[in-house]
Amino acid sequence: MRIAPNHPRLRIVAIICWVLGGWWVVQLALLNPFAHTPLLTVAVVLISVVLLAVGIAFWQLATDKRAGVVLDTKGLMLNLGHSAAFVAWENIADVGVSRHCSHLLTLGSNQQLGFKLRDPDAYIQSYEVRLPAAHGPLAHLLRLLDRLLRPLQRDTKLPTAQQLARSRARTGYDVLVPEALLGGRAEAFVEMVQSYCFDPRRRQMLDK
């Protein structure tokens, strides 16, 4: 069973990011040319580029055919646009809801789905960095921006056990999934995951 992201919400976030990016450019253009400093110009351009990249990422995520959460008899495959990882049913110690925002992908999400893992290393070993699976000019621009902004990004590398431990200390959970990627409310997803996680007989229905 596959749960697709909330596509309209992702597109709204993308449009808001583009509007804000354009606003910063307009504000720079409206400033007195003599008030421009190299530092101000670089800062505004950098902010605009970041907002443009985030907007493109959200738009591409809304068209990514692989994005979302796939449930089967073995566990959950989390395809989150920037990454893909697998969580086995037996590896879930607890599941719940968090309001903590830890990543740009939490934009547009009021809550996050949280997982406490029995074996964080199994999750880390399954983790794969990726970009949304999409085609066209926006997809090529996203890949270009990703290469340009990669030196500024801290989370393009694989997560570590220490990072997951810090996440649990801050939020109560090792892994957080933005609500916008769940296609519905986080509370409803928690109930569904719990029903499969703690009832092995129900998991057999996922392959039917």
JSON list of C-alpha atoms in Angstrom, two decimals:
[
{"chain": "A", "resi": 1, "resn": "MET", "atom": "CA", "xyz": [0.00, 0.00, 0.00]},
{"chain": "A", "resi": 2, "resn": "ARG", "atom": "CA", "xyz": [1.34, 3.41, -0.99]},
{"chain": "A", "resi": 3, "resn": "ILE", "atom": "CA", "xyz": [0.41, 6.69, 0.69]},
{"chain": "A", "resi": 4, "resn": "ALA", "atom": "CA", "xyz": [1.05, 9.64, -1.64]},
{"chain": "A", "resi": 5, "resn": "PRO", "atom": "CA", "xyz": [2.03, 13.09, -0.36]},
{"chain": "A", "resi": 6, "resn": "ASN", "atom": "CA", "xyz": [-0.38, 15.99, -0.04]},
{"chain": "A", "resi": 7, "resn": "HIS", "atom": "CA", "xyz": [0.33, 17.39, -3.51]},
{"chain": "A", "resi": 8, "resn": "PRO", "atom": "CA", "xyz": [-1.75, 20.61, -3.24]},
{"chain": "A", "resi": 9, "resn": "ARG", "atom": "CA", "xyz": [-0.03, 21.57, 0.02]},
{"chain": "A", "resi": 10, "resn": "LEU", "atom": "CA", "xyz": [3.41, 20.93, -1.47]},
{"chain": "A", "resi": 11, "resn": "ARG", "atom": "CA", "xyz": [2.60, 23.12, -4.47]},
{"chain": "A", "resi": 12, "resn": "ILE", "atom": "CA", "xyz": [1.36, 25.93, -2.21]},
{"chain": "A", "resi": 13, "resn": "VAL", "atom": "CA", "xyz": [4.64, 25.84, -0.27]},
{"chain": "A", "resi": 14, "resn": "ALA", "atom": "CA", "xyz": [6.56, 25.97, -3.57]},
{"chain": "A", "resi": 15, "resn": "ILE", "atom": "CA", "xyz": [4.62, 29.01, -4.78]},
{"chain": "A", "resi": 16, "resn": "ILE", "atom": "CA", "xyz": [5.10, 30.82, -1.45]},
{"chain": "A", "resi": 17, "resn": "CYS", "atom": "CA", "xyz": [8.85, 30.20, -1.64]},
{"chain": "A", "resi": 18, "resn": "TRP", "atom": "CA", "xyz": [8.98, 31.60, -5.19]},
{"chain": "A", "resi": 19, "resn": "VAL", "atom": "CA", "xyz": [6.98, 34.68, -4.18]},
{"chain": "A", "resi": 20, "resn": "LEU", "atom": "CA", "xyz": [9.27, 35.34, -1.22]},
{"chain": "A", "resi": 21, "resn": "GLY", "atom": "CA", "xyz": [12.36, 34.83, -3.39]},
{"chain": "A", "resi": 22, "resn": "GLY", "atom": "CA", "xyz": [11.05, 37.31, -5.94]},
{"chain": "A", "resi": 23, "resn": "TRP", "atom": "CA", "xyz": [10.15, 39.77, -3.16]},
{"chain": "A", "resi": 24, "resn": "TRP", "atom": "CA", "xyz": [13.74, 39.83, -1.94]},
{"chain": "A", "resi": 25, "resn": "VAL", "atom": "CA", "xyz": [15.00, 40.55, -5.47]},
{"chain": "A", "resi": 26, "resn": "VAL", "atom": "CA", "xyz": [12.46, 43.37, -5.90]},
{"chain": "A", "resi": 27, "resn": "GLN", "atom": "CA", "xyz": [13.44, 44.90, -2.56]},
{"chain": "A", "resi": 28, "resn": "LEU", "atom": "CA", "xyz": [17.09, 44.91, -3.61]},
{"chain": "A", "resi": 29, "resn": "ALA", "atom": "CA", "xyz": [16.19, 46.56, -6.92]},
{"chain": "A", "resi": 30, "resn": "LEU", "atom": "CA", "xyz": [14.18, 49.25, -5.11]},
{"chain": "A", "resi": 31, "resn": "LEU", "atom": "CA", "xyz": [17.02, 50.20, -2.79]},
{"chain": "A", "resi": 32, "resn": "ASN", "atom": "CA", "xyz": [19.12, 53.24, -3.52]},
{"chain": "A", "resi": 33, "resn": "PRO", "atom": "CA", "xyz": [22.05, 51.98, -5.66]},
{"chain": "A", "resi": 34, "resn": "PHE", "atom": "CA", "xyz": [24.43, 53.85, -3.38]},
{"chain": "A", "resi": 35, "resn": "ALA", "atom": "CA", "xyz": [23.04, 51.92, -0.40]},
{"chain": "A", "resi": 36, "resn": "HIS", "atom": "CA", "xyz": [24.08, 48.61, -1.92]},
{"chain": "A", "resi": 37, "resn": "THR", "atom": "CA", "xyz": [27.06, 46.92, -0.35]},
{"chain": "A", "resi": 38, "resn": "PRO", "atom": "CA", "xyz": [28.70, 43.74, -1.64]},
{"chain": "A", "resi": 39, "resn": "LEU", "atom": "CA", "xyz": [27.68, 41.95, 1.55]},
{"chain": "A", "resi": 40, "resn": "LEU", "atom": "CA", "xyz": [24.03, 43.04, 1.21]},
{"chain": "A", "resi": 41, "resn": "THR", "atom": "CA", "xyz": [23.91, 42.06, -2.45]},
{"chain": "A", "resi": 42, "resn": "VAL", "atom": "CA", "xyz": [25.44, 38.63, -1.79]},
{"chain": "A", "resi": 43, "resn": "ALA", "atom": "CA", "xyz": [23.09, 38.03, 1.16]},
{"chain": "A", "resi": 44, "resn": "VAL", "atom": "CA", "xyz": [19.96, 38.92, -0.84]},
{"chain": "A", "resi": 45, "resn": "VAL", "atom": "CA", "xyz": [21.05, 36.86, -3.85]},
{"chain": "A", "resi": 46, "resn": "LEU", "atom": "CA", "xyz": [21.83, 33.89, -1.61]},
{"chain": "A", "resi": 47, "resn": "ILE", "atom": "CA", "xyz": [18.45, 34.11, 0.14]},
{"chain": "A", "resi": 48, "resn": "SER", "atom": "CA", "xyz": [16.68, 34.34, -3.22]},
{"chain": "A", "resi": 49, "resn": "VAL", "atom": "CA", "xyz": [18.57, 31.34, -4.62]},
{"chain": "A", "resi": 50, "resn": "VAL", "atom": "CA", "xyz": [17.82, 29.25, -1.51]},
{"chain": "A", "resi": 51, "resn": "LEU", "atom": "CA", "xyz": [14.11, 30.13, -1.70]},
{"chain": "A", "resi": 52, "resn": "LEU", "atom": "CA", "xyz": [14.10, 29.34, -5.41]},
{"chain": "A", "resi": 53, "resn": "ALA", "atom": "CA", "xyz": [15.75, 25.97, -4.76]},
{"chain": "A", "resi": 54, "resn": "VAL", "atom": "CA", "xyz": [13.35, 25.12, -1.93]},
{"chain": "A", "resi": 55, "resn": "GLY", "atom": "CA", "xyz": [10.37, 26.09, -4.11]},
{"chain": "A", "resi": 56, "resn": "ILE", "atom": "CA", "xyz": [11.60, 23.93, -6.99]},
{"chain": "A", "resi": 57, "resn": "ALA", "atom": "CA", "xyz": [12.25, 21.03, -4.61]},
{"chain": "A", "resi": 58, "resn": "PHE", "atom": "CA", "xyz": [8.71, 21.18, -3.23]},
{"chain": "A", "resi": 59, "resn": "TRP", "atom": "CA", "xyz": [7.21, 21.49, -6.72]},
{"chain": "A", "resi": 60, "resn": "GLN", "atom": "CA", "xyz": [9.22, 18.53, -7.98]},
{"chain": "A", "resi": 61, "resn": "LEU", "atom": "CA", "xyz": [8.29, 16.55, -4.89]},
{"chain": "A", "resi": 62, "resn": "ALA", "atom": "CA", "xyz": [4.64, 17.19, -5.75]},
{"chain": "A", "resi": 63, "resn": "THR", "atom": "CA", "xyz": [5.24, 15.51, -9.13]},
{"chain": "A", "resi": 64, "resn": "ASP", "atom": "CA", "xyz": [7.56, 12.75, -7.88]},
{"chain": "A", "resi": 65, "resn": "LYS", "atom": "CA", "xyz": [5.91, 9.43, -8.68]},
{"chain": "A", "resi": 66, "resn": "ARG", "atom": "CA", "xyz": [7.97, 7.63, -6.03]},
{"chain": "A", "resi": 67, "resn": "ALA", "atom": "CA", "xyz": [7.45, 10.10, -3.19]},
{"chain": "A", "resi": 68, "resn": "GLY", "atom": "CA", "xyz": [5.37, 9.05, -0.21]},
{"chain": "A", "resi": 69, "resn": "VAL", "atom": "CA", "xyz": [5.26, 6.13, 2.20]},
{"chain": "A", "resi": 70, "resn": "VAL", "atom": "CA", "xyz": [4.95, 2.52, 1.05]},
{"chain": "A", "resi": 71, "resn": "LEU", "atom": "CA", "xyz": [3.69, -0.07, 3.55]},
{"chain": "A", "resi": 72, "resn": "ASP", "atom": "CA", "xyz": [4.18, -3.80, 2.98]},
{"chain": "A", "resi": 73, "resn": "THR", "atom": "CA", "xyz": [4.45, -6.94, 5.08]},
{"chain": "A", "resi": 74, "resn": "LYS", "atom": "CA", "xyz": [8.07, -6.17, 6.00]},
{"chain": "A", "resi": 75, "resn": "GLY", "atom": "CA", "xyz": [7.81, -2.51, 6.97]},
{"chain": "A", "resi": 76, "resn": "LEU", "atom": "CA", "xyz": [7.67, 1.05, 5.66]},
{"chain": "A", "resi": 77, "resn": "MET", "atom": "CA", "xyz": [9.67, 2.56, 2.81]},
{"chain": "A", "resi": 78, "resn": "LEU", "atom": "CA", "xyz": [10.00, 6.30, 3.40]},
{"chain": "A", "resi": 79, "resn": "ASN", "atom": "CA", "xyz": [10.52, 8.14, 0.11]},
{"chain": "A", "resi": 80, "resn": "LEU", "atom": "CA", "xyz": [10.86, 11.74, 1.32]},
{"chain": "A", "resi": 81, "resn": "GLY", "atom": "CA", "xyz": [12.13, 13.55, -1.74]},
{"chain": "A", "resi": 82, "resn": "HIS", "atom": "CA", "xyz": [15.60, 14.24, -0.36]},
{"chain": "A", "resi": 83, "resn": "SER", "atom": "CA", "xyz": [16.08, 10.66, 0.82]},
{"chain": "A", "resi": 84, "resn": "ALA", "atom": "CA", "xyz": [14.75, 7.13, 0.91]},
{"chain": "A", "resi": 85, "resn": "ALA", "atom": "CA", "xyz": [14.99, 4.75, 3.87]},
{"chain": "A", "resi": 86, "resn": "PHE", "atom": "CA", "xyz": [13.38, 1.57, 5.17]},
{"chain": "A", "resi": 87, "resn": "VAL", "atom": "CA", "xyz": [11.92, 0.96, 8.63]},
{"chain": "A", "resi": 88, "resn": "ALA", "atom": "CA", "xyz": [11.05, -2.66, 9.45]},
{"chain": "A", "resi": 89, "resn": "TRP", "atom": "CA", "xyz": [7.99, -3.31, 11.58]},
{"chain": "A", "resi": 90, "resn": "GLU", "atom": "CA", "xyz": [10.15, -5.10, 14.13]},
{"chain": "A", "resi": 91, "resn": "ASN", "atom": "CA", "xyz": [12.40, -2.03, 14.35]},
{"chain": "A", "resi": 92, "resn": "ILE", "atom": "CA", "xyz": [9.61, 0.27, 15.52]},
{"chain": "A", "resi": 93, "resn": "ALA", "atom": "CA", "xyz": [9.63, 0.66, 19.30]},
{"chain": "A", "resi": 94, "resn": "ASP", "atom": "CA", "xyz": [7.02, 3.42, 19.27]},
{"chain": "A", "resi": 95, "resn": "VAL", "atom": "CA", "xyz": [5.31, 5.82, 16.90]},
{"chain": "A", "resi": 96, "resn": "GLY", "atom": "CA", "xyz": [3.72, 9.18, 17.63]},
{"chain": "A", "resi": 97, "resn": "VAL", "atom": "CA", "xyz": [3.33, 12.85, 16.67]},
{"chain": "A", "resi": 98, "resn": "SER", "atom": "CA", "xyz": [5.81, 15.69, 17.12]},
{"chain": "A", "resi": 99, "resn": "ARG", "atom": "CA", "xyz": [5.56, 19.43, 16.39]},
{"chain": "A", "resi": 100, "resn": "HIS", "atom": "CA", "xyz": [9.32, 19.82, 16.17]},
{"chain": "A", "resi": 101, "resn": "CYS", "atom": "CA", "xyz": [10.61, 21.21, 12.83]},
{"chain": "A", "resi": 102, "resn": "SER", "atom": "CA", "xyz": [14.04, 19.84, 11.99]},
{"chain": "A", "resi": 103, "resn": "HIS", "atom": "CA", "xyz": [14.28, 20.13, 8.19]},
{"chain": "A", "resi": 104, "resn": "LEU", "atom": "CA", "xyz": [13.20, 22.35, 5.31]},
{"chain": "A", "resi": 105, "resn": "LEU", "atom": "CA", "xyz": [10.78, 19.64, 4.22]},
{"chain": "A", "resi": 106, "resn": "THR", "atom": "CA", "xyz": [8.75, 20.32, 7.36]},
{"chain": "A", "resi": 107, "resn": "LEU", "atom": "CA", "xyz": [7.57, 23.59, 5.76]},
{"chain": "A", "resi": 108, "resn": "GLY", "atom": "CA", "xyz": [3.82, 23.42, 5.28]},
{"chain": "A", "resi": 109, "resn": "SER", "atom": "CA", "xyz": [3.45, 20.69, 7.91]},
{"chain": "A", "resi": 110, "resn": "ASN", "atom": "CA", "xyz": [1.90, 21.42, 11.29]},
{"chain": "A", "resi": 111, "resn": "GLN", "atom": "CA", "xyz": [3.04, 18.10, 12.71]},
{"chain": "A", "resi": 112, "resn": "GLN", "atom": "CA", "xyz": [5.54, 15.34, 12.04]},
{"chain": "A", "resi": 113, "resn": "LEU", "atom": "CA", "xyz": [5.18, 11.57, 12.28]},
{"chain": "A", "resi": 114, "resn": "GLY", "atom": "CA", "xyz": [7.83, 10.28, 14.69]},
{"chain": "A", "resi": 115, "resn": "PHE", "atom": "CA", "xyz": [9.45, 6.84, 15.00]},
{"chain": "A", "resi": 116, "resn": "LYS", "atom": "CA", "xyz": [11.43, 5.47, 17.93]},
{"chain": "A", "resi": 117, "resn": "LEU", "atom": "CA", "xyz": [13.73, 2.77, 16.57]},
{"chain": "A", "resi": 118, "resn": "ARG", "atom": "CA", "xyz": [14.98, -0.36, 18.31]},
{"chain": "A", "resi": 119, "resn": "ASP", "atom": "CA", "xyz": [18.01, -0.54, 15.98]},
{"chain": "A", "resi": 120, "resn": "PRO", "atom": "CA", "xyz": [19.02, 2.86, 14.50]},
{"chain": "A", "resi": 121, "resn": "ASP", "atom": "CA", "xyz": [21.89, 1.23, 12.57]},
{"chain": "A", "resi": 122, "resn": "ALA", "atom": "CA", "xyz": [19.44, -0.77, 10.43]},
{"chain": "A", "resi": 123, "resn": "TYR", "atom": "CA", "xyz": [17.72, 2.47, 9.42]},
{"chain": "A", "resi": 124, "resn": "ILE", "atom": "CA", "xyz": [21.04, 4.19, 8.69]},
{"chain": "A", "resi": 125, "resn": "GLN", "atom": "CA", "xyz": [22.22, 1.31, 6.49]},
{"chain": "A", "resi": 126, "resn": "SER", "atom": "CA", "xyz": [19.06, 1.55, 4.38]},
{"chain": "A", "resi": 127, "resn": "TYR", "atom": "CA", "xyz": [19.29, 5.35, 4.01]},
{"chain": "A", "resi": 128, "resn": "GLU", "atom": "CA", "xyz": [19.89, 6.73, 0.51]},
{"chain": "A", "resi": 129, "resn": "VAL", "atom": "CA", "xyz": [20.28, 10.38, -0.51]},
{"chain": "A", "resi": 130, "resn": "ARG", "atom": "CA", "xyz": [18.21, 11.21, -3.58]},
{"chain": "A", "resi": 131, "resn": "LEU", "atom": "CA", "xyz": [16.41, 13.95, -5.47]},
{"chain": "A", "resi": 132, "resn": "PRO", "atom": "CA", "xyz": [12.75, 13.83, -6.55]},
{"chain": "A", "resi": 133, "resn": "ALA", "atom": "CA", "xyz": [12.26, 11.54, -9.55]},
{"chain": "A", "resi": 134, "resn": "ALA", "atom": "CA", "xyz": [11.01, 14.08, -12.07]},
{"chain": "A", "resi": 135, "resn": "HIS", "atom": "CA", "xyz": [11.87, 15.29, -15.58]},
{"chain": "A", "resi": 136, "resn": "GLY", "atom": "CA", "xyz": [11.81, 18.56, -17.46]},
{"chain": "A", "resi": 137, "resn": "PRO", "atom": "CA", "xyz": [13.45, 22.00, -17.10]},
{"chain": "A", "resi": 138, "resn": "LEU", "atom": "CA", "xyz": [12.61, 22.35, -13.40]},
{"chain": "A", "resi": 139, "resn": "ALA", "atom": "CA", "xyz": [14.19, 18.99, -12.62]},
{"chain": "A", "resi": 140, "resn": "HIS", "atom": "CA", "xyz": [17.41, 20.00, -14.41]},
{"chain": "A", "resi": 141, "resn": "LEU", "atom": "CA", "xyz": [17.41, 23.36, -12.59]},
{"chain": "A", "resi": 142, "resn": "LEU", "atom": "CA", "xyz": [16.90, 21.61, -9.25]},
{"chain": "A", "resi": 143, "resn": "ARG", "atom": "CA", "xyz": [19.90, 19.36, -9.87]},
{"chain": "A", "resi": 144, "resn": "LEU", "atom": "CA", "xyz": [22.01, 22.39, -10.83]},
{"chain": "A", "resi": 145, "resn": "LEU", "atom": "CA", "xyz": [20.96, 24.27, -7.69]},
{"chain": "A", "resi": 146, "resn": "ASP", "atom": "CA", "xyz": [21.60, 21.18, -5.60]},
{"chain": "A", "resi": 147, "resn": "ARG", "atom": "CA", "xyz": [25.18, 21.07, -6.84]},
{"chain": "A", "resi": 148, "resn": "LEU", "atom": "CA", "xyz": [25.64, 24.81, -6.20]},
{"chain": "A", "resi": 149, "resn": "LEU", "atom": "CA", "xyz": [24.18, 24.68, -2.69]},
{"chain": "A", "resi": 150, "resn": "ARG", "atom": "CA", "xyz": [25.69, 21.36, -1.65]},
{"chain": "A", "resi": 151, "resn": "PRO", "atom": "CA", "xyz": [28.64, 23.02, 0.18]},
{"chain": "A", "resi": 152, "resn": "LEU", "atom": "CA", "xyz": [26.10, 24.88, 2.36]},
{"chain": "A", "resi": 153, "resn": "GLN", "atom": "CA", "xyz": [24.04, 21.81, 3.20]},
{"chain": "A", "resi": 154, "resn": "ARG", "atom": "CA", "xyz": [24.74, 19.77, 6.29]},
{"chain": "A", "resi": 155, "resn": "ASP", "atom": "CA", "xyz": [22.30, 16.95, 5.74]},
{"chain": "A", "resi": 156, "resn": "THR", "atom": "CA", "xyz": [23.30, 15.64, 2.33]},
{"chain": "A", "resi": 157, "resn": "LYS", "atom": "CA", "xyz": [25.42, 12.99, 4.03]},
{"chain": "A", "resi": 158, "resn": "LEU", "atom": "CA", "xyz": [24.03, 9.88, 5.66]},
{"chain": "A", "resi": 159, "resn": "PRO", "atom": "CA", "xyz": [22.61, 10.30, 9.16]},
{"chain": "A", "resi": 160, "resn": "THR", "atom": "CA", "xyz": [24.69, 9.04, 12.07]},
{"chain": "A", "resi": 161, "resn": "ALA", "atom": "CA", "xyz": [23.72, 7.25, 15.25]},
{"chain": "A", "resi": 162, "resn": "GLN", "atom": "CA", "xyz": [24.68, 10.41, 17.16]},
{"chain": "A", "resi": 163, "resn": "GLN", "atom": "CA", "xyz": [22.32, 12.52, 15.06]},
{"chain": "A", "resi": 164, "resn": "LEU", "atom": "CA", "xyz": [19.45, 10.12, 15.64]},
{"chain": "A", "resi": 165, "resn": "ALA", "atom": "CA", "xyz": [20.22, 10.14, 19.36]},
{"chain": "A", "resi": 166, "resn": "ARG", "atom": "CA", "xyz": [20.16, 13.94, 19.40]},
{"chain": "A", "resi": 167, "resn": "SER", "atom": "CA", "xyz": [16.85, 13.88, 17.53]},
{"chain": "A", "resi": 168, "resn": "ARG", "atom": "CA", "xyz": [15.37, 11.57, 20.16]},
{"chain": "A", "resi": 169, "resn": "ALA", "atom": "CA", "xyz": [16.67, 13.80, 22.95]},
{"chain": "A", "resi": 170, "resn": "ARG", "atom": "CA", "xyz": [15.09, 16.91, 21.35]},
{"chain": "A", "resi": 171, "resn": "THR", "atom": "CA", "xyz": [11.85, 15.48, 19.98]},
{"chain": "A", "resi": 172, "resn": "GLY", "atom": "CA", "xyz": [11.37, 12.07, 21.57]},
{"chain": "A", "resi": 173, "resn": "TYR", "atom": "CA", "xyz": [11.81, 10.32, 18.21]},
{"chain": "A", "resi": 174, "resn": "ASP", "atom": "CA", "xyz": [14.72, 9.12, 16.08]},
{"chain": "A", "resi": 175, "resn": "VAL", "atom": "CA", "xyz": [13.05, 9.78, 12.71]},
{"chain": "A", "resi": 176, "resn": "LEU", "atom": "CA", "xyz": [10.53, 12.47, 11.76]},
{"chain": "A", "resi": 177, "resn": "VAL", "atom": "CA", "xyz": [8.33, 12.46, 8.64]},
{"chain": "A", "resi": 178, "resn": "PRO", "atom": "CA", "xyz": [6.61, 15.74, 7.65]},
{"chain": "A", "resi": 179, "resn": "GLU", "atom": "CA", "xyz": [2.81, 15.57, 7.66]},
{"chain": "A", "resi": 180, "resn": "ALA", "atom": "CA", "xyz": [2.63, 16.97, 4.11]},
{"chain": "A", "resi": 181, "resn": "LEU", "atom": "CA", "xyz": [4.32, 13.77, 2.89]},
{"chain": "A", "resi": 182, "resn": "LEU", "atom": "CA", "xyz": [1.72, 11.55, 4.54]},
{"chain": "A", "resi": 183, "resn": "GLY", "atom": "CA", "xyz": [-1.29, 12.56, 2.46]},
{"chain": "A", "resi": 184, "resn": "GLY", "atom": "CA", "xyz": [-3.32, 13.21, 5.62]},
{"chain": "A", "resi": 185, "resn": "ARG", "atom": "CA", "xyz": [-3.15, 14.01, 9.32]},
{"chain": "A", "resi": 186, "resn": "ALA", "atom": "CA", "xyz": [-0.24, 12.61, 11.30]},
{"chain": "A", "resi": 187, "resn": "GLU", "atom": "CA", "xyz": [-2.54, 11.32, 14.06]},
{"chain": "A", "resi": 188, "resn": "ALA", "atom": "CA", "xyz": [-4.46, 9.14, 11.58]},
{"chain": "A", "resi": 189, "resn": "PHE", "atom": "CA", "xyz": [-1.21, 7.76, 10.19]},
{"chain": "A", "resi": 190, "resn": "VAL", "atom": "CA", "xyz": [-0.02, 6.91, 13.72]},
{"chain": "A", "resi": 191, "resn": "GLU", "atom": "CA", "xyz": [-3.16, 4.85, 14.32]},
{"chain": "A", "resi": 192, "resn": "MET", "atom": "CA", "xyz": [-2.71, 3.02, 11.03]},
{"chain": "A", "resi": 193, "resn": "VAL", "atom": "CA", "xyz": [0.97, 2.24, 11.67]},
{"chain": "A", "resi": 194, "resn": "GLN", "atom": "CA", "xyz": [0.21, 1.04, 15.19]},
{"chain": "A", "resi": 195, "resn": "SER", "atom": "CA", "xyz": [-2.49, -1.30, 13.89]},
{"chain": "A", "resi": 196, "resn": "TYR", "atom": "CA", "xyz": [-0.01, -2.98, 11.53]},
{"chain": "A", "resi": 197, "resn": "CYS", "atom": "CA", "xyz": [3.00, -2.77, 13.82]},
{"chain": "A", "resi": 198, "resn": "PHE", "atom": "CA", "xyz": [1.39, -4.54, 16.76]},
{"chain": "A", "resi": 199, "resn": "ASP", "atom": "CA", "xyz": [-0.81, -6.95, 14.80]},
{"chain": "A", "resi": 200, "resn": "PRO", "atom": "CA", "xyz": [1.33, -9.15, 12.50]},
{"chain": "A", "resi": 201, "resn": "ARG", "atom": "CA", "xyz": [-1.79, -10.81, 11.08]},
{"chain": "A", "resi": 202, "resn": "ARG", "atom": "CA", "xyz": [-2.99, -7.50, 9.61]},
{"chain": "A", "resi": 203, "resn": "ARG", "atom": "CA", "xyz": [0.29, -7.04, 7.74]},
{"chain": "A", "resi": 204, "resn": "GLN", "atom": "CA", "xyz": [-0.56, -9.96, 5.48]},
{"chain": "A", "resi": 205, "resn": "MET", "atom": "CA", "xyz": [-3.40, -7.84, 4.05]},
{"chain": "A", "resi": 206, "resn": "LEU", "atom": "CA", "xyz": [-0.91, -5.29, 2.68]},
{"chain": "A", "resi": 207, "resn": "ASP", "atom": "CA", "xyz": [0.21, -7.63, -0.13]},
{"chain": "A", "resi": 208, "resn": "LYS", "atom": "CA", "xyz": [-3.30, -8.51, -1.18]}
]
